[in-house]
Amino acid sequence: GESVGLHLPTLSVQEGDNSIINCAYSNSASDYFIWYKQESGKGPQFIIDIRSNMDKRQGQRVTVLLNKTVKHLSLQIAATQPGDSAVYFCAVSSTGNQFYFGTGTSLTVIP
Amino acid sequence: KAGVTQTPRYLIKTRGQQVTLSCSPISGHRSVSWYQQTPGQGLQFLFEYFSETQRNKGNFPGRFSGRQFSNSRSEMNVSTLELGDSALYLCASSLALRTGESGYTFGSGTRLTVV
């Protein structure tokens, strides 16, 4: 199986600062990783994904870093905005298998 | 295009009753997965359906069941409800079976409260 954990259940940042949310996984065979954002009253929304053949991937204001050696991935949000306030999950899977989700980090952006 | 639609949004049931939740995937998506979300456990995988067949199942008791219809719509049923079944039930659809490409698209969920 797989065990997925997030380092901090809550995170508060000032508007305009960068945010870093971390996730650790246990299965070295895991090869696909996704970050989701969940706003209150809504389902999780895809943000960015990365496969194990990469160690970094960038999107719009977001970057995902993958360190397979220590089985750790992070989500970086640049210039955090109030609209970024939400719960962030990582999802981890190995090819052909189900996704395992972390319990989430609640990000609060302070104006 | 329309997203994943889950009905009802909210539900209150009494212990011992049964409940049926519905999920309509994005048009063209053939895989539907169900998750239970609770504050302490996060998202826990229930089961996945593809082409009307259950392809994968999580570690939940037999009281939890599901099915998928020929139009890819899916239902999940929980019988003999327990207080611990109170949760947000999320449905997610994808084009194919566990492709992983762009992950799933989730619905907004059904909030089930068992009293």
JSON list of N, CA and C in Angstrom, two decimals, chain A residues 32 34 36 38 41-46 49 51 89 96-99 101-103, chain B residues 9 35 37 40-41 43 45 56 88 90 98-104 106-108:
[
{"chain": "A", "resi": 32, "resn": "TYR", "atom": "N", "xyz": [3.42, 8.64, -9.89]},
{"chain": "A", "resi": 32, "resn": "TYR", "atom": "CA", "xyz": [2.59, 9.74, -10.39]},
{"chain": "A", "resi": 32, "resn": "TYR", "atom": "C", "xyz": [2.04, 10.50, -9.21]},
{"chain": "A", "resi": 34, "resn": "ILE", "atom": "N", "xyz": [-0.01, 14.19, -7.81]},
{"chain": "A", "resi": 34, "resn": "ILE", "atom": "CA", "xyz": [-0.89, 15.30, -8.17]},
{"chain": "A", "resi": 34, "resn": "ILE", "atom": "C", "xyz": [-1.10, 16.17, -6.94]},
{"chain": "A", "resi": 36, "resn": "TYR", "atom": "N", "xyz": [-3.92, 18.81, -5.43]},
{"chain": "A", "resi": 36, "resn": "TYR", "atom": "CA", "xyz": [-5.28, 19.29, -5.56]},
{"chain": "A", "resi": 36, "resn": "TYR", "atom": "C", "xyz": [-5.52, 20.43, -4.58]},
{"chain": "A", "resi": 38, "resn": "GLN", "atom": "N", "xyz": [-8.79, 22.30, -2.56]},
{"chain": "A", "resi": 38, "resn": "GLN", "atom": "CA", "xyz": [-10.19, 22.15, -2.22]},
{"chain": "A", "resi": 38, "resn": "GLN", "atom": "C", "xyz": [-10.67, 23.36, -1.44]},
{"chain": "A", "resi": 41, "resn": "GLY", "atom": "N", "xyz": [-16.83, 23.78, 0.55]},
{"chain": "A", "resi": 41, "resn": "GLY", "atom": "CA", "xyz": [-18.07, 23.45, -0.14]},
{"chain": "A", "resi": 41, "resn": "GLY", "atom": "C", "xyz": [-17.89, 22.91, -1.55]},
{"chain": "A", "resi": 42, "resn": "LYS", "atom": "N", "xyz": [-16.63, 22.71, -1.94]},
{"chain": "A", "resi": 42, "resn": "LYS", "atom": "CA", "xyz": [-16.37, 22.21, -3.29]},
{"chain": "A", "resi": 42, "resn": "LYS", "atom": "C", "xyz": [-15.55, 20.94, -3.25]},
{"chain": "A", "resi": 43, "resn": "GLY", "atom": "N", "xyz": [-15.52, 20.24, -4.36]},
{"chain": "A", "resi": 43, "resn": "GLY", "atom": "CA", "xyz": [-14.67, 19.07, -4.47]},
{"chain": "A", "resi": 43, "resn": "GLY", "atom": "C", "xyz": [-13.24, 19.49, -4.79]},
{"chain": "A", "resi": 44, "resn": "PRO", "atom": "N", "xyz": [-12.28, 18.59, -4.62]},
{"chain": "A", "resi": 44, "resn": "PRO", "atom": "CA", "xyz": [-10.88, 18.90, -4.96]},
{"chain": "A", "resi": 44, "resn": "PRO", "atom": "C", "xyz": [-10.73, 19.28, -6.43]},
{"chain": "A", "resi": 45, "resn": "GLN", "atom": "N", "xyz": [-9.87, 20.25, -6.68]},
{"chain": "A", "resi": 45, "resn": "GLN", "atom": "CA", "xyz": [-9.64, 20.73, -8.04]},
{"chain": "A", "resi": 45, "resn": "GLN", "atom": "C", "xyz": [-8.18, 20.50, -8.39]},
{"chain": "A", "resi": 46, "resn": "PHE", "atom": "N", "xyz": [-7.93, 19.90, -9.55]},
{"chain": "A", "resi": 46, "resn": "PHE", "atom": "CA", "xyz": [-6.56, 19.62, -10.01]},
{"chain": "A", "resi": 46, "resn": "PHE", "atom": "C", "xyz": [-5.77, 20.92, -10.15]},
{"chain": "A", "resi": 49, "resn": "ASP", "atom": "N", "xyz": [0.44, 18.28, -11.83]},
{"chain": "A", "resi": 49, "resn": "ASP", "atom": "CA", "xyz": [0.89, 16.91, -11.62]},
{"chain": "A", "resi": 49, "resn": "ASP", "atom": "C", "xyz": [2.35, 16.76, -12.05]},
{"chain": "A", "resi": 51, "resn": "ARG", "atom": "N", "xyz": [5.31, 13.38, -12.96]},
{"chain": "A", "resi": 51, "resn": "ARG", "atom": "CA", "xyz": [5.63, 11.97, -13.01]},
{"chain": "A", "resi": 51, "resn": "ARG", "atom": "C", "xyz": [7.04, 11.77, -12.45]},
{"chain": "A", "resi": 89, "resn": "PHE", "atom": "N", "xyz": [-4.15, 19.13, -1.10]},
{"chain": "A", "resi": 89, "resn": "PHE", "atom": "CA", "xyz": [-3.85, 17.71, -0.94]},
{"chain": "A", "resi": 89, "resn": "PHE", "atom": "C", "xyz": [-2.82, 17.27, -1.97]},
{"chain": "A", "resi": 96, "resn": "GLY", "atom": "N", "xyz": [-1.22, 2.06, -12.63]},
{"chain": "A", "resi": 96, "resn": "GLY", "atom": "CA", "xyz": [-2.28, 1.06, -12.61]},
{"chain": "A", "resi": 96, "resn": "GLY", "atom": "C", "xyz": [-2.96, 0.89, -11.29]},
{"chain": "A", "resi": 97, "resn": "ASN", "atom": "N", "xyz": [-2.57, 1.65, -10.32]},
{"chain": "A", "resi": 97, "resn": "ASN", "atom": "CA", "xyz": [-3.16, 1.50, -8.98]},
{"chain": "A", "resi": 97, "resn": "ASN", "atom": "C", "xyz": [-3.89, 2.76, -8.52]},
{"chain": "A", "resi": 98, "resn": "GLN", "atom": "N", "xyz": [-4.59, 2.60, -7.43]},
{"chain": "A", "resi": 98, "resn": "GLN", "atom": "CA", "xyz": [-5.43, 3.70, -6.96]},
{"chain": "A", "resi": 98, "resn": "GLN", "atom": "C", "xyz": [-4.59, 4.84, -6.43]},
{"chain": "A", "resi": 99, "resn": "PHE", "atom": "N", "xyz": [-5.21, 6.00, -6.31]},
{"chain": "A", "resi": 99, "resn": "PHE", "atom": "CA", "xyz": [-4.57, 7.14, -5.70]},
{"chain": "A", "resi": 99, "resn": "PHE", "atom": "C", "xyz": [-4.71, 7.08, -4.19]},
{"chain": "A", "resi": 101, "resn": "PHE", "atom": "N", "xyz": [-4.38, 9.70, -0.91]},
{"chain": "A", "resi": 101, "resn": "PHE", "atom": "CA", "xyz": [-4.39, 11.14, -0.64]},
{"chain": "A", "resi": 101, "resn": "PHE", "atom": "C", "xyz": [-3.85, 11.44, 0.75]},
{"chain": "A", "resi": 102, "resn": "GLY", "atom": "N", "xyz": [-3.15, 12.56, 0.88]},
{"chain": "A", "resi": 102, "resn": "GLY", "atom": "CA", "xyz": [-2.81, 13.07, 2.19]},
{"chain": "A", "resi": 102, "resn": "GLY", "atom": "C", "xyz": [-4.04, 13.70, 2.82]},
{"chain": "A", "resi": 103, "resn": "THR", "atom": "N", "xyz": [-3.94, 14.04, 4.11]},
{"chain": "A", "resi": 103, "resn": "THR", "atom": "CA", "xyz": [-5.09, 14.60, 4.82]},
{"chain": "A", "resi": 103, "resn": "THR", "atom": "C", "xyz": [-5.27, 16.08, 4.57]},
{"chain": "B", "resi": 9, "resn": "ARG", "atom": "N", "xyz": [-26.91, 17.13, -2.72]},
{"chain": "B", "resi": 9, "resn": "ARG", "atom": "CA", "xyz": [-25.78, 17.81, -2.10]},
{"chain": "B", "resi": 9, "resn": "ARG", "atom": "C", "xyz": [-25.70, 17.53, -0.61]},
{"chain": "B", "resi": 35, "resn": "TYR", "atom": "N", "xyz": [-15.01, 8.34, -3.31]},
{"chain": "B", "resi": 35, "resn": "TYR", "atom": "CA", "xyz": [-14.16, 8.54, -2.14]},
{"chain": "B", "resi": 35, "resn": "TYR", "atom": "C", "xyz": [-15.02, 9.01, -0.96]},
{"chain": "B", "resi": 37, "resn": "GLN", "atom": "N", "xyz": [-14.63, 11.31, 2.40]},
{"chain": "B", "resi": 37, "resn": "GLN", "atom": "CA", "xyz": [-13.74, 12.30, 2.99]},
{"chain": "B", "resi": 37, "resn": "GLN", "atom": "C", "xyz": [-14.22, 12.67, 4.39]},
{"chain": "B", "resi": 40, "resn": "GLY", "atom": "N", "xyz": [-10.60, 13.49, 9.88]},
{"chain": "B", "resi": 40, "resn": "GLY", "atom": "CA", "xyz": [-9.47, 12.77, 10.44]},
{"chain": "B", "resi": 40, "resn": "GLY", "atom": "C", "xyz": [-8.75, 11.87, 9.46]},
{"chain": "B", "resi": 41, "resn": "GLN", "atom": "N", "xyz": [-9.45, 11.32, 8.49]},
{"chain": "B", "resi": 41, "resn": "GLN", "atom": "CA", "xyz": [-8.89, 10.32, 7.58]},
{"chain": "B", "resi": 41, "resn": "GLN", "atom": "C", "xyz": [-8.58, 10.86, 6.20]},
{"chain": "B", "resi": 43, "resn": "LEU", "atom": "N", "xyz": [-9.18, 11.70, 2.29]},
{"chain": "B", "resi": 43, "resn": "LEU", "atom": "CA", "xyz": [-9.92, 11.00, 1.25]},
{"chain": "B", "resi": 43, "resn": "LEU", "atom": "C", "xyz": [-9.56, 9.52, 1.26]},
{"chain": "B", "resi": 45, "resn": "PHE", "atom": "N", "xyz": [-10.38, 5.88, -0.54]},
{"chain": "B", "resi": 45, "resn": "PHE", "atom": "CA", "xyz": [-10.90, 5.29, -1.78]},
{"chain": "B", "resi": 45, "resn": "PHE", "atom": "C", "xyz": [-11.94, 4.22, -1.46]},
{"chain": "B", "resi": 56, "resn": "ASN", "atom": "N", "xyz": [-11.81, -1.79, -9.12]},
{"chain": "B", "resi": 56, "resn": "ASN", "atom": "CA", "xyz": [-10.92, -1.67, -7.97]},
{"chain": "B", "resi": 56, "resn": "ASN", "atom": "C", "xyz": [-11.77, -1.33, -6.76]},
{"chain": "B", "resi": 88, "resn": "LEU", "atom": "N", "xyz": [-18.27, 13.46, 3.79]},
{"chain": "B", "resi": 88, "resn": "LEU", "atom": "CA", "xyz": [-18.48, 13.99, 2.44]},
{"chain": "B", "resi": 88, "resn": "LEU", "atom": "C", "xyz": [-18.11, 12.89, 1.46]},
{"chain": "B", "resi": 90, "resn": "LEU", "atom": "N", "xyz": [-17.36, 11.88, -2.25]},
{"chain": "B", "resi": 90, "resn": "LEU", "atom": "CA", "xyz": [-16.93, 12.52, -3.48]},
{"chain": "B", "resi": 90, "resn": "LEU", "atom": "C", "xyz": [-16.88, 11.51, -4.62]},
{"chain": "B", "resi": 98, "resn": "ARG", "atom": "N", "xyz": [-7.99, 4.80, -14.56]},
{"chain": "B", "resi": 98, "resn": "ARG", "atom": "CA", "xyz": [-6.77, 5.17, -13.84]},
{"chain": "B", "resi": 98, "resn": "ARG", "atom": "C", "xyz": [-5.66, 5.62, -14.78]},
{"chain": "B", "resi": 99, "resn": "THR", "atom": "N", "xyz": [-6.02, 6.45, -15.75]},
{"chain": "B", "resi": 99, "resn": "THR", "atom": "CA", "xyz": [-5.00, 6.95, -16.65]},
{"chain": "B", "resi": 99, "resn": "THR", "atom": "C", "xyz": [-4.04, 7.86, -15.93]},
{"chain": "B", "resi": 100, "resn": "GLY", "atom": "N", "xyz": [-4.57, 8.55, -14.92]},
{"chain": "B", "resi": 100, "resn": "GLY", "atom": "CA", "xyz": [-3.72, 9.48, -14.20]},
{"chain": "B", "resi": 100, "resn": "GLY", "atom": "C", "xyz": [-3.49, 10.77, -14.94]},
{"chain": "B", "resi": 101, "resn": "GLU", "atom": "N", "xyz": [-3.82, 10.86, -16.20]},
{"chain": "B", "resi": 101, "resn": "GLU", "atom": "CA", "xyz": [-3.57, 12.09, -16.93]},
{"chain": "B", "resi": 101, "resn": "GLU", "atom": "C", "xyz": [-4.48, 13.19, -16.41]},
{"chain": "B", "resi": 102, "resn": "SER", "atom": "N", "xyz": [-3.85, 14.21, -15.83]},
{"chain": "B", "resi": 102, "resn": "SER", "atom": "CA", "xyz": [-4.58, 15.30, -15.20]},
{"chain": "B", "resi": 102, "resn": "SER", "atom": "C", "xyz": [-5.49, 14.78, -14.10]},
{"chain": "B", "resi": 103, "resn": "GLY", "atom": "N", "xyz": [-5.21, 13.60, -13.61]},
{"chain": "B", "resi": 103, "resn": "GLY", "atom": "CA", "xyz": [-5.94, 13.08, -12.47]},
{"chain": "B", "resi": 103, "resn": "GLY", "atom": "C", "xyz": [-7.42, 12.95, -12.75]},
{"chain": "B", "resi": 104, "resn": "TYR", "atom": "N", "xyz": [-8.16, 13.09, -11.69]},
{"chain": "B", "resi": 104, "resn": "TYR", "atom": "CA", "xyz": [-9.60, 13.02, -11.79]},
{"chain": "B", "resi": 104, "resn": "TYR", "atom": "C", "xyz": [-10.18, 14.43, -11.85]},
{"chain": "B", "resi": 106, "resn": "PHE", "atom": "N", "xyz": [-13.27, 16.03, -9.91]},
{"chain": "B", "resi": 106, "resn": "PHE", "atom": "CA", "xyz": [-14.17, 15.72, -8.81]},
{"chain": "B", "resi": 106, "resn": "PHE", "atom": "C", "xyz": [-15.47, 16.50, -8.90]},
{"chain": "B", "resi": 107, "resn": "GLY", "atom": "N", "xyz": [-16.52, 15.90, -8.35]},
{"chain": "B", "resi": 107, "resn": "GLY", "atom": "CA", "xyz": [-17.76, 16.63, -8.12]},
{"chain": "B", "resi": 107, "resn": "GLY", "atom": "C", "xyz": [-17.66, 17.38, -6.81]},
{"chain": "B", "resi": 108, "resn": "SER", "atom": "N", "xyz": [-18.71, 18.09, -6.46]},
{"chain": "B", "resi": 108, "resn": "SER", "atom": "CA", "xyz": [-18.71, 18.87, -5.21]},
{"chain": "B", "resi": 108, "resn": "SER", "atom": "C", "xyz": [-19.07, 18.02, -4.00]}
]
